[in-house]
XYZ file of C-alpha atoms in Angstrom:
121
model
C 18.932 -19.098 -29.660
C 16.964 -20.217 -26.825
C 16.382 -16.258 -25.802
C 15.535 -14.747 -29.089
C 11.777 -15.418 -28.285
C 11.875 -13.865 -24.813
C 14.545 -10.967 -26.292
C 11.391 -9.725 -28.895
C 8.655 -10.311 -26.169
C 9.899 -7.821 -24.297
C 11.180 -5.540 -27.076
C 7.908 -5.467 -28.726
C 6.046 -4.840 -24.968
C 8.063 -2.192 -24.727
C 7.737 -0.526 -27.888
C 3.876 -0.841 -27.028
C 3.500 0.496 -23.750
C 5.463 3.532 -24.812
C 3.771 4.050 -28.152
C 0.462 4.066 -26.014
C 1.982 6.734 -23.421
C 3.346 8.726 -26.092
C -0.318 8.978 -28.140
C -2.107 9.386 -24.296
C 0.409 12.403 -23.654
C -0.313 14.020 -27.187
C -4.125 13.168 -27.908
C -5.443 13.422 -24.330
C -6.880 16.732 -23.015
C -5.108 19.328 -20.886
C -7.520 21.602 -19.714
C -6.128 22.209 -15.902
C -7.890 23.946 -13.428
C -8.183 24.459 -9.500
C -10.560 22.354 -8.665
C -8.507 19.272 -10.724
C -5.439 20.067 -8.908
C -6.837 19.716 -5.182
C -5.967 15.880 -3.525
C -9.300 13.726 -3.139
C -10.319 12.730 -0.272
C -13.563 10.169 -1.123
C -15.252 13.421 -2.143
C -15.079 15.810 0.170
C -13.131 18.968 0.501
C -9.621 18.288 1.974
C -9.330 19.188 5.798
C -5.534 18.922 5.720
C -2.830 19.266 4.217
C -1.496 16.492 2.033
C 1.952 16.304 3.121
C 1.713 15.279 6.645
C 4.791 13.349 8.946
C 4.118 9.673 9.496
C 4.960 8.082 13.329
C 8.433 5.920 12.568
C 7.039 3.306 13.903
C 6.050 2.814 10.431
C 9.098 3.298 8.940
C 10.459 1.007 11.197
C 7.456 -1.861 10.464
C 8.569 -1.253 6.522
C 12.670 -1.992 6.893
C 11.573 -4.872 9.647
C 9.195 -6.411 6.751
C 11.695 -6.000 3.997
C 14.769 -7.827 5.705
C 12.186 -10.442 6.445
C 10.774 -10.578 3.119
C 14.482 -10.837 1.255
C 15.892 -13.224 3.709
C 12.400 -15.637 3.151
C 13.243 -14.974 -0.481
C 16.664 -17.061 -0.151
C 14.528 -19.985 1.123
C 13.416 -20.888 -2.367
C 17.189 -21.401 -3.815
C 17.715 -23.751 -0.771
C 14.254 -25.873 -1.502
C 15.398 -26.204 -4.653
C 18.826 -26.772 -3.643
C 17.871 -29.803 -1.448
C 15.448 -30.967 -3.315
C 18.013 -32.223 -5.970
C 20.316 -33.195 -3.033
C 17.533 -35.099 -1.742
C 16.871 -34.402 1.959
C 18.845 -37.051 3.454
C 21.511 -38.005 1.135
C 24.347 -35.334 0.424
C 21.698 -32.369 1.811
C 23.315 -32.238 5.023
C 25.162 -29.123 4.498
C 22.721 -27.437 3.022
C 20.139 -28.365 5.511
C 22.297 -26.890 8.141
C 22.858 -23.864 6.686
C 19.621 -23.487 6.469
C 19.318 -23.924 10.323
C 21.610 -21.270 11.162
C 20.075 -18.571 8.885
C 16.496 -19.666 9.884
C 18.369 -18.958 13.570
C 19.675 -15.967 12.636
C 16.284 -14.727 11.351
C 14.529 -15.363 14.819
C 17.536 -14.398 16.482
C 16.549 -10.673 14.477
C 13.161 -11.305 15.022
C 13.295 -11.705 18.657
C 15.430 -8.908 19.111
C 13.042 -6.392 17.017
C 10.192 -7.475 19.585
C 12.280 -6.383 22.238
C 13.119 -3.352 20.986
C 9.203 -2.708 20.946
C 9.304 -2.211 17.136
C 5.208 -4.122 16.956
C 4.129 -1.872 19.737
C 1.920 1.036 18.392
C 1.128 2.362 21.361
């Protein structure tokens, strides 16, 4: 059994890291007070308060960099994919389905720019 070894690996990390959160939780000190509770702010006292709205612009920045991010992540299966098809022999298909959803994805990106999504002003 080719998985056994990986199988205990991460049993027996397991069973560590929550041994040592389980003996930080019950050994470790818990003297609270004010002054531990207030946010830090590089050491000095807090002007405002913590919870404070965010522009969506930056919401906006996040979802546009995770669709990016996923849809870059489906260009490793395809390398791999043509490199065992080799590039020019049966790879043909793959390499032009790799065309359209590399067109697709500027297609989005060009659209998002557009839409003024990089514009912070």
């Amino acid at each position: 059994m080719p998985a056994l070894p990986i199988f205990l690996f991460t049993a027996i990390a397991g069973v560590v890291a929550l041994s040592i959160l389980i003996i930080a939780q019950t050994v470790g000190p818990k003297r609270r007070s004010a002054v531990k509770e207030m946010p830090y702010e590089s050491g000095m006292d807090p002007v405002h308060s913590a919870r404070h709205r965010f522009n969506v612009t930056f919401y906006l920045l996040a979802i546009e960099f995770l669709v990016f991010d996923v849809e870059l992540l489906f260009l490793y299966p395809w390398a791999v994919a043509a490199h065992e098809q080799g590039a020019f022999g049966e790879g043909h298909g793959v390499f032009f389905a790799v065309a359209g959803f590399l067109a697709v994805l500027l297609i989005g990106f060009a659209y998002t720019w557009r839409k003024g999504v990089f514009k912070w002003t």
